[in-house]
């Protein structure tokens, strides 16, 4: 009743796209300077939001995109631009926003979406759900989706120990590094989107 091949392939795909180890510095940069309790809550919230978004798109993503006439490349380019904005924030160190607003936002945007539940993950899930025709296939797909979010949550939660070790100077460094990686990721996503548009026109 369980398709391990389907589970494995989707889990690996999402692992590569959502990249738990790669999220760590970005998560630390975005949650820096919060009390430990808040940081742990944000890890939980980010994973939950990502799971929610992915679930919605998994169930009715094709319909949403068709209804709004959004192509996959458009989704990729939009996600890329969003990430680029966040990356520039991290790089320029404009993190001196009022704490209250930041507490609300960062676990949801950009952490939950579009960082974790980004265009790549959303599209992979939509395709996987469509491809899984049997009940076993569907169960495996949803188990894989749940599993990767548990992994993400655990990685983010445990990455908070790292921040205790590297202290404030380290956090600044991590923030800049995260900004660099994120901007590269964002640009790559935009390029992929544009490439697909061009390929589609030929």
Short mmCIF file of N, CA, C and O in Angstrom, two decimals, residues 125-192:
data_model
loop_
_atom_site.label_atom_id
_atom_site.label_comp_id
_atom_site.label_asym_id
_atom_site.label_seq_id
_atom_site.Cartn_x
_atom_site.Cartn_y
_atom_site.Cartn_z
N UNK A 125 5.52 19.41 -6.56
CA UNK A 125 4.41 18.77 -5.86
C UNK A 125 3.21 18.63 -6.80
O UNK A 125 2.57 17.57 -6.86
N UNK A 126 2.90 19.68 -7.54
CA UNK A 126 1.77 19.61 -8.49
C UNK A 126 1.98 18.45 -9.45
O UNK A 126 1.08 17.64 -9.68
N UNK A 127 3.19 18.33 -9.99
CA UNK A 127 3.47 17.26 -10.94
C UNK A 127 3.39 15.89 -10.29
O UNK A 127 2.83 14.95 -10.85
N UNK A 128 3.95 15.79 -9.07
CA UNK A 128 3.96 14.50 -8.38
C UNK A 128 2.54 14.03 -8.08
O UNK A 128 2.19 12.86 -8.26
N UNK A 129 1.69 14.97 -7.64
CA UNK A 129 0.30 14.63 -7.33
C UNK A 129 -0.43 14.18 -8.59
O UNK A 129 -1.21 13.23 -8.58
N UNK A 130 -0.14 14.86 -9.70
CA UNK A 130 -0.79 14.48 -10.96
C UNK A 130 -0.33 13.10 -11.44
O UNK A 130 -1.11 12.33 -11.98
N UNK A 131 0.95 12.82 -11.22
CA UNK A 131 1.51 11.56 -11.72
C UNK A 131 1.05 10.36 -10.90
O UNK A 131 0.96 9.26 -11.39
N UNK A 132 0.81 10.58 -9.60
CA UNK A 132 0.44 9.48 -8.71
C UNK A 132 -1.03 9.11 -8.95
O UNK A 132 -1.93 9.79 -8.47
N UNK A 133 -1.23 8.04 -9.71
CA UNK A 133 -2.60 7.71 -10.09
C UNK A 133 -3.27 6.75 -9.10
O UNK A 133 -4.47 6.77 -8.93
N UNK A 134 -2.45 5.94 -8.43
CA UNK A 134 -3.04 4.98 -7.49
C UNK A 134 -3.15 5.60 -6.10
O UNK A 134 -2.55 6.62 -5.80
N UNK A 135 -3.91 4.93 -5.24
CA UNK A 135 -4.03 5.40 -3.85
C UNK A 135 -2.68 5.32 -3.16
O UNK A 135 -2.26 6.23 -2.45
N UNK A 136 -1.98 4.20 -3.40
CA UNK A 136 -0.65 4.02 -2.81
C UNK A 136 0.27 5.16 -3.23
O UNK A 136 1.03 5.71 -2.43
N UNK A 137 0.18 5.53 -4.51
CA UNK A 137 1.01 6.62 -5.02
C UNK A 137 0.69 7.93 -4.33
O UNK A 137 1.59 8.66 -3.92
N UNK A 138 -0.59 8.21 -4.17
CA UNK A 138 -1.01 9.45 -3.51
C UNK A 138 -0.53 9.48 -2.06
O UNK A 138 -0.01 10.49 -1.58
N UNK A 139 -0.73 8.35 -1.36
CA UNK A 139 -0.29 8.26 0.04
C UNK A 139 1.21 8.53 0.12
O UNK A 139 1.68 9.28 0.98
N UNK A 140 1.96 7.92 -0.79
CA UNK A 140 3.42 8.08 -0.79
C UNK A 140 3.81 9.54 -1.04
O UNK A 140 4.73 10.05 -0.41
N UNK A 141 3.11 10.18 -1.98
CA UNK A 141 3.40 11.58 -2.30
C UNK A 141 3.19 12.45 -1.07
O UNK A 141 4.04 13.26 -0.69
N UNK A 142 2.05 12.26 -0.40
CA UNK A 142 1.76 13.11 0.76
C UNK A 142 2.65 12.79 1.95
O UNK A 142 2.99 13.68 2.73
N UNK A 143 3.05 11.53 2.06
CA UNK A 143 4.01 11.18 3.12
C UNK A 143 5.35 11.87 2.88
O UNK A 143 5.99 12.37 3.81
N UNK A 144 5.77 11.90 1.61
CA UNK A 144 7.03 12.55 1.27
C UNK A 144 6.95 14.05 1.59
O UNK A 144 7.89 14.64 2.13
N UNK A 145 5.81 14.66 1.28
CA UNK A 145 5.64 16.08 1.54
C UNK A 145 5.69 16.35 3.04
O UNK A 145 6.36 17.28 3.51
N UNK A 146 5.00 15.51 3.81
CA UNK A 146 5.00 15.68 5.26
C UNK A 146 6.41 15.47 5.81
O UNK A 146 6.89 16.24 6.65
N UNK A 147 7.09 14.44 5.31
CA UNK A 147 8.42 14.09 5.82
C UNK A 147 9.42 15.22 5.62
O UNK A 147 10.17 15.56 6.53
N UNK A 148 9.42 15.83 4.44
CA UNK A 148 10.40 16.88 4.18
C UNK A 148 10.15 18.07 5.09
O UNK A 148 11.09 18.74 5.54
N UNK A 149 8.90 18.33 5.43
CA UNK A 149 8.62 19.47 6.31
C UNK A 149 9.03 19.19 7.74
O UNK A 149 9.47 20.09 8.46
N UNK A 150 8.92 17.94 8.15
CA UNK A 150 9.43 17.57 9.47
C UNK A 150 10.94 17.75 9.51
O UNK A 150 11.50 18.30 10.47
N UNK A 151 11.61 17.31 8.45
CA UNK A 151 13.07 17.48 8.36
C UNK A 151 13.44 18.96 8.42
O UNK A 151 14.34 19.37 9.16
N UNK A 152 12.71 19.78 7.64
CA UNK A 152 12.98 21.22 7.63
C UNK A 152 12.84 21.82 9.03
O UNK A 152 13.67 22.60 9.47
N UNK A 153 11.76 21.41 9.70
CA UNK A 153 11.51 21.95 11.04
C UNK A 153 12.64 21.55 11.99
O UNK A 153 13.16 22.39 12.72
N UNK A 154 13.03 20.27 11.94
CA UNK A 154 14.09 19.79 12.83
C UNK A 154 15.41 20.51 12.55
O UNK A 154 16.12 20.91 13.46
N UNK A 155 15.72 20.67 11.26
CA UNK A 155 16.98 21.32 10.89
C UNK A 155 16.98 22.77 11.39
O UNK A 155 17.94 23.23 12.00
N UNK A 156 15.87 23.49 11.13
CA UNK A 156 15.81 24.89 11.56
C UNK A 156 15.88 25.00 13.08
O UNK A 156 16.57 25.83 13.63
N UNK A 157 15.15 24.11 13.74
CA UNK A 157 15.11 24.14 15.20
C UNK A 157 16.50 23.90 15.78
O UNK A 157 16.94 24.58 16.70
N UNK A 158 17.18 22.90 15.22
CA UNK A 158 18.49 22.55 15.77
C UNK A 158 19.59 23.49 15.32
O UNK A 158 20.64 23.56 15.94
N UNK A 159 19.33 24.23 14.23
CA UNK A 159 20.34 25.18 13.77
C UNK A 159 20.49 26.30 14.80
O UNK A 159 21.48 27.03 14.80
N UNK A 160 19.51 26.43 15.69
CA UNK A 160 19.59 27.50 16.69
C UNK A 160 20.74 27.27 17.66
O UNK A 160 21.24 28.20 18.26
N UNK A 161 21.18 25.99 17.77
CA UNK A 161 22.34 25.74 18.63
C UNK A 161 23.59 26.36 18.01
O UNK A 161 24.50 26.78 18.73
N UNK A 162 23.62 26.39 16.68
CA UNK A 162 24.78 26.95 15.98
C UNK A 162 24.95 28.41 16.37
O UNK A 162 26.05 28.89 16.61
N UNK A 163 23.81 29.11 16.43
CA UNK A 163 23.86 30.54 16.68
C UNK A 163 24.42 30.84 18.07
O UNK A 163 25.07 31.86 18.29
N UNK A 164 24.20 29.92 19.01
CA UNK A 164 24.76 30.10 20.36
C UNK A 164 26.28 30.06 20.29
O UNK A 164 26.97 30.73 21.05
N UNK A 165 26.79 29.24 19.38
CA UNK A 165 28.23 29.05 19.29
C UNK A 165 28.90 30.22 18.56
O UNK A 165 29.94 30.72 19.00
N UNK A 166 28.29 30.68 17.46
CA UNK A 166 29.00 31.67 16.64
C UNK A 166 28.81 33.11 17.13
O UNK A 166 29.52 34.00 16.70
N UNK A 167 27.83 33.35 18.02
CA UNK A 167 27.64 34.67 18.61
C UNK A 167 27.40 35.77 17.57
O UNK A 167 27.19 35.50 16.41
N UNK A 168 27.46 37.02 17.99
CA UNK A 168 26.98 38.11 17.14
C UNK A 168 27.82 38.36 15.89
O UNK A 168 27.29 38.55 14.81
N UNK A 169 29.14 38.37 16.04
CA UNK A 169 29.99 38.60 14.87
C UNK A 169 29.73 37.55 13.82
O UNK A 169 29.67 37.84 12.63
N UNK A 170 29.58 36.32 14.27
CA UNK A 170 29.31 35.22 13.36
C UNK A 170 27.98 35.40 12.65
O UNK A 170 27.85 35.08 11.48
N UNK A 171 27.02 35.94 13.39
CA UNK A 171 25.68 36.12 12.80
C UNK A 171 25.75 37.09 11.63
O UNK A 171 25.13 36.87 10.59
N UNK A 172 26.51 38.16 11.79
CA UNK A 172 26.64 39.14 10.70
C UNK A 172 27.24 38.46 9.48
O UNK A 172 26.75 38.62 8.36
N UNK A 173 28.27 37.67 9.72
CA UNK A 173 28.92 36.95 8.63
C UNK A 173 27.93 36.00 7.95
O UNK A 173 27.81 35.97 6.72
N UNK A 174 27.21 35.25 8.78
CA UNK A 174 26.22 34.31 8.26
C UNK A 174 25.15 35.05 7.45
O UNK A 174 24.72 34.60 6.40
N UNK A 175 24.75 36.22 7.96
CA UNK A 175 23.73 37.01 7.27
C UNK A 175 24.20 37.40 5.88
O UNK A 175 23.47 37.26 4.90
N UNK A 176 25.44 37.88 5.79
CA UNK A 176 25.97 38.29 4.49
C UNK A 176 26.09 37.08 3.55
O UNK A 176 25.75 37.16 2.37
N UNK A 177 26.58 35.97 4.11
CA UNK A 177 26.71 34.75 3.31
C UNK A 177 25.34 34.30 2.81
O UNK A 177 25.18 33.96 1.63
N UNK A 178 24.38 34.34 3.71
CA UNK A 178 23.02 33.94 3.36
C UNK A 178 22.50 34.83 2.24
O UNK A 178 21.86 34.37 1.30
N UNK A 179 22.79 36.13 2.35
CA UNK A 179 22.37 37.08 1.33
C UNK A 179 22.96 36.75 -0.02
O UNK A 179 22.28 36.77 -1.06
N UNK A 180 24.25 36.42 -0.01
CA UNK A 180 24.94 36.05 -1.25
C UNK A 180 24.30 34.81 -1.88
O UNK A 180 23.96 34.80 -3.06
N UNK A 181 24.15 33.76 -1.06
CA UNK A 181 23.59 32.51 -1.57
C UNK A 181 22.18 32.72 -2.08
O UNK A 181 21.79 32.22 -3.12
N UNK A 182 21.44 33.51 -1.32
CA UNK A 182 20.04 33.73 -1.66
C UNK A 182 19.91 34.52 -2.96
O UNK A 182 19.07 34.21 -3.79
N UNK A 183 20.78 35.53 -3.13
CA UNK A 183 20.68 36.31 -4.35
C UNK A 183 21.06 35.45 -5.56
O UNK A 183 20.42 35.53 -6.61
N UNK A 184 22.05 34.58 -5.38
CA UNK A 184 22.42 33.68 -6.48
C UNK A 184 21.26 32.73 -6.80
O UNK A 184 20.93 32.49 -7.97
N UNK A 185 20.66 32.19 -5.75
CA UNK A 185 19.50 31.31 -5.92
C UNK A 185 18.39 32.02 -6.68
O UNK A 185 17.78 31.48 -7.60
N UNK A 186 18.14 33.26 -6.26
CA UNK A 186 17.06 34.04 -6.86
C UNK A 186 17.32 34.28 -8.34
O UNK A 186 16.45 34.08 -9.18
N UNK A 187 18.55 34.71 -8.64
CA UNK A 187 18.90 35.00 -10.03
C UNK A 187 18.79 33.73 -10.87
O UNK A 187 18.27 33.73 -11.98
N UNK A 188 19.27 32.61 -10.29
CA UNK A 188 19.19 31.34 -11.00
C UNK A 188 17.74 30.99 -11.33
O UNK A 188 17.42 30.52 -12.42
N UNK A 189 16.87 31.25 -10.37
CA UNK A 189 15.46 30.94 -10.57
C UNK A 189 14.86 31.80 -11.68
O UNK A 189 14.09 31.34 -12.51
N UNK A 190 15.25 33.08 -11.67
CA UNK A 190 14.76 33.99 -12.71
C UNK A 190 15.27 33.52 -14.08
O UNK A 190 14.52 33.46 -15.05
N UNK A 191 16.56 33.14 -14.13
CA UNK A 191 17.14 32.65 -15.39
C UNK A 191 16.39 31.41 -15.88
O UNK A 191 16.02 31.31 -17.05
N UNK A 192 16.14 30.47 -14.94
CA UNK A 192 15.41 29.25 -15.32
C UNK A 192 14.04 29.60 -15.89
O UNK A 192 13.60 29.01 -16.88
#
